[in-house]
mmCIF file of C-alpha atoms in Angstrom:
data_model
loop_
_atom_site.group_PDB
_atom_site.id
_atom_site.type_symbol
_atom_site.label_atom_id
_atom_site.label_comp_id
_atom_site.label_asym_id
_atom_site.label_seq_id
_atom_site.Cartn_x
_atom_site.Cartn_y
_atom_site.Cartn_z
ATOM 1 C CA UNK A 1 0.000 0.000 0.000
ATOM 2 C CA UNK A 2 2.673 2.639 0.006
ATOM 3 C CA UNK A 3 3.275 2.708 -3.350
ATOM 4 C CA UNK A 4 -0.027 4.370 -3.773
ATOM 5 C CA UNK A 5 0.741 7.787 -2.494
ATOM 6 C CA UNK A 6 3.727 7.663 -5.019
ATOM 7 C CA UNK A 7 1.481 6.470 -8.226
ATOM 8 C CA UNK A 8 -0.627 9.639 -6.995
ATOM 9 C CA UNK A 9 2.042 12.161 -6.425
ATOM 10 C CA UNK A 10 3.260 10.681 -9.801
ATOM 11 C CA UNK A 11 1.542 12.933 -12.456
ATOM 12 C CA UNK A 12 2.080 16.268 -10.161
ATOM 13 C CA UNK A 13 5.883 15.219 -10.462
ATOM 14 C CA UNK A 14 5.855 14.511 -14.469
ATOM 15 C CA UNK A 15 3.780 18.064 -14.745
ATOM 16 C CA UNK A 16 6.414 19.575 -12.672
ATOM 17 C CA UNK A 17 9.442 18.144 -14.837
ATOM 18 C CA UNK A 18 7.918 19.465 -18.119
ATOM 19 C CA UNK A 19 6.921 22.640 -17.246
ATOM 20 C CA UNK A 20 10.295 23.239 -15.305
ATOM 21 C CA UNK A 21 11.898 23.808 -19.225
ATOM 22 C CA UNK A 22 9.204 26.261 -20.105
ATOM 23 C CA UNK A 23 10.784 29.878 -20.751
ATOM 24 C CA UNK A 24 9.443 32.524 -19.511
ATOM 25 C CA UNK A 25 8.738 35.668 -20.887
ATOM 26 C CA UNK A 26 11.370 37.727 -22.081
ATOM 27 C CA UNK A 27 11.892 40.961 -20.431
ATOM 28 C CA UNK A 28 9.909 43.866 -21.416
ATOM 29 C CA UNK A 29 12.083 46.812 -22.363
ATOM 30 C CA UNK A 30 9.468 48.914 -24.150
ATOM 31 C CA UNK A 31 9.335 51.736 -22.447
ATOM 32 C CA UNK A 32 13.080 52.030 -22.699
ATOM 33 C CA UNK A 33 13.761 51.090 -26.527
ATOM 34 C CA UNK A 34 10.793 53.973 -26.880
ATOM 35 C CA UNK A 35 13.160 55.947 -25.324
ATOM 36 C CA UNK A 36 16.524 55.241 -26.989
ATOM 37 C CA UNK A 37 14.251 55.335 -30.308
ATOM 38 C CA UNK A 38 13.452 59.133 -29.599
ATOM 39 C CA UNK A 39 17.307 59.891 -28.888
ATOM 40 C CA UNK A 40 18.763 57.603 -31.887
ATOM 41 C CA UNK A 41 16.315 60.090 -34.007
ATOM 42 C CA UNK A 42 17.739 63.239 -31.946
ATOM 43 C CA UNK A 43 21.487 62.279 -32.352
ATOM 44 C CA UNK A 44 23.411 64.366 -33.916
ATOM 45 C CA UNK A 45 26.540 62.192 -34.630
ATOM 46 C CA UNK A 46 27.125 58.485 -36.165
ATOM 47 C CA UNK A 47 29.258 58.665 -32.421
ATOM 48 C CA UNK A 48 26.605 59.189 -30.389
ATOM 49 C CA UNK A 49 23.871 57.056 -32.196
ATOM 50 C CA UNK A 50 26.609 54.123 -32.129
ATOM 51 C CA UNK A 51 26.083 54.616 -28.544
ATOM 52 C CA UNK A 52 22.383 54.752 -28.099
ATOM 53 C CA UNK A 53 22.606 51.869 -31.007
ATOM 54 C CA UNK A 54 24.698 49.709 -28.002
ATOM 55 C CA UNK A 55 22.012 50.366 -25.463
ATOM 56 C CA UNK A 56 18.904 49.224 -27.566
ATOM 57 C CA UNK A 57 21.065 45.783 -28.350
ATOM 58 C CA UNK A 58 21.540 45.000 -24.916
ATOM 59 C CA UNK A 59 17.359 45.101 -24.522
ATOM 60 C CA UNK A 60 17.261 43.228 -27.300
ATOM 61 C CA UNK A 61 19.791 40.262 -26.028
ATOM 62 C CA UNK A 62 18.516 40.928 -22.724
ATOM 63 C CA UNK A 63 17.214 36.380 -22.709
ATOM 64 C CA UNK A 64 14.349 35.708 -20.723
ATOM 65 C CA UNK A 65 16.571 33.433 -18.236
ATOM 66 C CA UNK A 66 20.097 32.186 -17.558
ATOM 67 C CA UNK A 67 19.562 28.953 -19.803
ATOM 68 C CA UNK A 68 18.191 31.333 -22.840
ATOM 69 C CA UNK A 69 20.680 34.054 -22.306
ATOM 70 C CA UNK A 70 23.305 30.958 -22.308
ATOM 71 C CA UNK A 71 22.209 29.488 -25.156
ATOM 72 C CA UNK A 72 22.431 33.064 -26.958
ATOM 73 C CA UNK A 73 24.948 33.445 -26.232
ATOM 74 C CA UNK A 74 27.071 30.754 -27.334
ATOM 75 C CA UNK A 75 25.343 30.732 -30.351
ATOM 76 C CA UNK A 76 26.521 34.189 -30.783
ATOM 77 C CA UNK A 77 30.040 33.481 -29.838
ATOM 78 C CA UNK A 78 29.847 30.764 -32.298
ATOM 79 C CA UNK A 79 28.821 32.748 -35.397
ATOM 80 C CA UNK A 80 31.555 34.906 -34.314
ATOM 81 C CA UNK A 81 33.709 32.650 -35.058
ATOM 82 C CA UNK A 82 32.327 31.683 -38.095
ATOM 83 C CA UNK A 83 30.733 27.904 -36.769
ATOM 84 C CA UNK A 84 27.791 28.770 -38.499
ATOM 85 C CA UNK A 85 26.477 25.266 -38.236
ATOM 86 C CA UNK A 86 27.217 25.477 -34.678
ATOM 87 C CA UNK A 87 25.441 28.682 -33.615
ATOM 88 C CA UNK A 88 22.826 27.446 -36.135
ATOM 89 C CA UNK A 89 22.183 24.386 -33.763
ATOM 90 C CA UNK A 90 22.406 26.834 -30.922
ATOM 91 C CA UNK A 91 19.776 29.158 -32.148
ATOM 92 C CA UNK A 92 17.379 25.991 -33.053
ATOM 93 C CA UNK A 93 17.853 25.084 -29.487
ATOM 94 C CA UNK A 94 16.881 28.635 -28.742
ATOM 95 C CA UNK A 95 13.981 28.874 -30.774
ATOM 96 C CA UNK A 96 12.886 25.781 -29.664
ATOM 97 C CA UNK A 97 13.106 26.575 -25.610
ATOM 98 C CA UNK A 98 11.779 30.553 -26.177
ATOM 99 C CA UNK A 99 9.302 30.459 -28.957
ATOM 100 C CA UNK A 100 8.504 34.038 -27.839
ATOM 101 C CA UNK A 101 11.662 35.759 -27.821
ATOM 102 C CA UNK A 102 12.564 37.368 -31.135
ATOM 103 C CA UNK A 103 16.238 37.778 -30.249
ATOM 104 C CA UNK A 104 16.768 33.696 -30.782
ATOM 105 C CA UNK A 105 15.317 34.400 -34.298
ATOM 106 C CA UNK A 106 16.523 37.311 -35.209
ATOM 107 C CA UNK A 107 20.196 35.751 -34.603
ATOM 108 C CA UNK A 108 18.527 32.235 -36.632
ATOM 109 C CA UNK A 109 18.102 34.582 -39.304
ATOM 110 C CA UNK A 110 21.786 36.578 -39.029
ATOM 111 C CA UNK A 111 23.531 32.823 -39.109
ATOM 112 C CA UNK A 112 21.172 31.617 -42.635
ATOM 113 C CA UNK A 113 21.953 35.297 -43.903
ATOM 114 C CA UNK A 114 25.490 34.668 -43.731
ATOM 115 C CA UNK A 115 25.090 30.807 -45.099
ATOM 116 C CA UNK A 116 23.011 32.583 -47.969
ATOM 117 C CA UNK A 117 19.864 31.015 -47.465
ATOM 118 C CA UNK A 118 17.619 34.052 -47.622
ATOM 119 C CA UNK A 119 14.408 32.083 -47.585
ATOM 120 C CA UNK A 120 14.833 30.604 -44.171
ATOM 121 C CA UNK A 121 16.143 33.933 -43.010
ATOM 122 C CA UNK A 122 13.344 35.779 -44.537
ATOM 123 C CA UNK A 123 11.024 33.135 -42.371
ATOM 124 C CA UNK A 124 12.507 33.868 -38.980
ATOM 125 C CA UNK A 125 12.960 37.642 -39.422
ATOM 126 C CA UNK A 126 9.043 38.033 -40.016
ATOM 127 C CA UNK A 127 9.027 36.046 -36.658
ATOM 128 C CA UNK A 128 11.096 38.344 -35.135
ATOM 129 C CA UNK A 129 9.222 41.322 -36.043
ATOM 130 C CA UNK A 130 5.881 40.223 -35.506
ATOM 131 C CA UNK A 131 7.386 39.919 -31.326
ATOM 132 C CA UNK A 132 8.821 43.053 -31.577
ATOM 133 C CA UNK A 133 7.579 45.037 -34.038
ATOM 134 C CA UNK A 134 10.711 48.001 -33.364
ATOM 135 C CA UNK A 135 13.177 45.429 -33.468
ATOM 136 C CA UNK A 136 15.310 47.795 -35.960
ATOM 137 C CA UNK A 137 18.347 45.496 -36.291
ATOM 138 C CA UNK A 138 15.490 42.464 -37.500
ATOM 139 C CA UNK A 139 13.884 45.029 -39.974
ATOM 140 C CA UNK A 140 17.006 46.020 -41.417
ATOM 141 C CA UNK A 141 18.349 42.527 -41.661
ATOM 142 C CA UNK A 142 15.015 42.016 -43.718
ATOM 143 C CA UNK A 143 15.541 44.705 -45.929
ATOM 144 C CA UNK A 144 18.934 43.019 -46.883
ATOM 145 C CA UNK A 145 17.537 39.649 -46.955
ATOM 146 C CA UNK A 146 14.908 41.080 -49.328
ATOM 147 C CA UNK A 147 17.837 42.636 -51.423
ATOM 148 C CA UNK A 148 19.081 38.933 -51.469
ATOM 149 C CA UNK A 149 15.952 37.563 -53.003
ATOM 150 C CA UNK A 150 16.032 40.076 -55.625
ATOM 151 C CA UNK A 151 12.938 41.562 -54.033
ATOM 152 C CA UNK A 152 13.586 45.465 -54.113
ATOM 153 C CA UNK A 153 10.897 47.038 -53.400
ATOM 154 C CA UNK A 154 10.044 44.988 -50.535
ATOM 155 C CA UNK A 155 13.251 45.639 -49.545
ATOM 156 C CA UNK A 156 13.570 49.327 -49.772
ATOM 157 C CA UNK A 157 10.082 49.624 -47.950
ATOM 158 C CA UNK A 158 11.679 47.631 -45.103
ATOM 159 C CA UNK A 159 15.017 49.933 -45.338
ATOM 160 C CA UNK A 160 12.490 52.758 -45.789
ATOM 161 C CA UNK A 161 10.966 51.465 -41.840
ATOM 162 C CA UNK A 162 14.358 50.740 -40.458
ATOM 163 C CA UNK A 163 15.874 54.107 -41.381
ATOM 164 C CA UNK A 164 12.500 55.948 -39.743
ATOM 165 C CA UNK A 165 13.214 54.448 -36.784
ATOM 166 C CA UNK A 166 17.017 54.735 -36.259
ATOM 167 C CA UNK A 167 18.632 57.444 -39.302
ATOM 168 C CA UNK A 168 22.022 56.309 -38.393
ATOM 169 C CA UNK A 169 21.866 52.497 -39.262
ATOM 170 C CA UNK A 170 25.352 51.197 -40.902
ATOM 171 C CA UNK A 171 23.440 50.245 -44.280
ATOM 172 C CA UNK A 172 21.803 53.973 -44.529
ATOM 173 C CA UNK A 173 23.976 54.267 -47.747
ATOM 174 C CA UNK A 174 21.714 51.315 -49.393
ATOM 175 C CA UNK A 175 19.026 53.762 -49.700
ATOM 176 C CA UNK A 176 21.018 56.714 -50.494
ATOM 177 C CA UNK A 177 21.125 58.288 -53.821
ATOM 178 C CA UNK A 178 22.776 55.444 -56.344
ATOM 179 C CA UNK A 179 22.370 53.072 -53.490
ATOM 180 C CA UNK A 180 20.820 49.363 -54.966
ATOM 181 C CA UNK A 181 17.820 50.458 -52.678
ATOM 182 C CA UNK A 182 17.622 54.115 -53.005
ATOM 183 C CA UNK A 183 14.036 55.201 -54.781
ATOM 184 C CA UNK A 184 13.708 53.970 -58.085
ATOM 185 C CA UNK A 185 15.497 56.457 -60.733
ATOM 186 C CA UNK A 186 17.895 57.044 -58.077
ATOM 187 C CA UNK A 187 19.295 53.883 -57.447
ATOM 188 C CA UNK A 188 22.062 52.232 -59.670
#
């Protein structure tokens, strides 16, 4: 008879087990990247955007716990180093544990940008955005992956977004004057 209270207790302890891998939600930096938005927009140097550029990526790989922000960051470490196929695995394992956070698939996209497989990118970029909609680094990285597809006006509407939000991104010169996604009759 006491194996009873243990065949009871035993579905509490298998609930417990799975949902002790759940991730939780990422942290909520809203209110700030609303800020740094506003001063990125204000800046009056490539300097001092740079800087308010480092603040907003810290929200952004700001993981929702120590497993996630380990995960991320091997995986970033790894495409670093050019193990594409490593930080690959480690952003599947990402995605996989935080199917919320749209850091893990914004840096799933980065590693298939870099491997040249824009489709896939293109896939977990939308992800990305559709979490977090201001996620300027994601809708830039779509406007390039666009530009990889051959899809130009799609991607100077996304450069077109990206720039609104932060006038000081690296690839601002794509949409400049002669740029590949400047507006048509003024690009190449």
């Amino acid at each position: 008879m006491r194996l009873w209270p243990l065949l009871l207790c035993l579905p509490v302890c298998l609930a417990g087990a799975v949902f002790a891998d759940t991730c939780p939600d990422a942290p909520d930096h809203s209110a700030g990247l609303d800020d740094l938005i506003a001063q990125i927009q204000q800046a009056e140097s490539e300097q001092e955007a740079r800087v308010i550029s480092n603040q907003m990526w810290a929200f952004w790989a700001d993981a929702p716990d120590e497993q996630s922000q380990a995960i991320l960051d091997r995986g970033m470490s790894r495409r670093e180093a050019w193990d594409l196929l490593g930080a690959l695995q480690d952003f599947d394992r990402l995605v996989e544990y935080c199917p919320n956070y749209a850091e893990g698939y914004n840096q799933r996209a980065f590693v298939n940008f870099l491997r040249q497989d824009f489709p896939a990118a293109l896939v977990d970029l939308d992800r990305a955005i559709a979490l977090s909609p201001r996620h300027i680094a994601a809708i830039s990285g779509r406007a390039l992956t666009l530009m990889g597809l051959r899809r130009l006006d799609e991607a100077r509407d996304a450069m077109a977004e990206a720039l609104a939000l932060n006038p000081w991104l690296p690839e601002r010169g794509l949409a400049a004057p002669g740029g590949p996604l400047a507006p048509p009759g003024q690009d190449l």
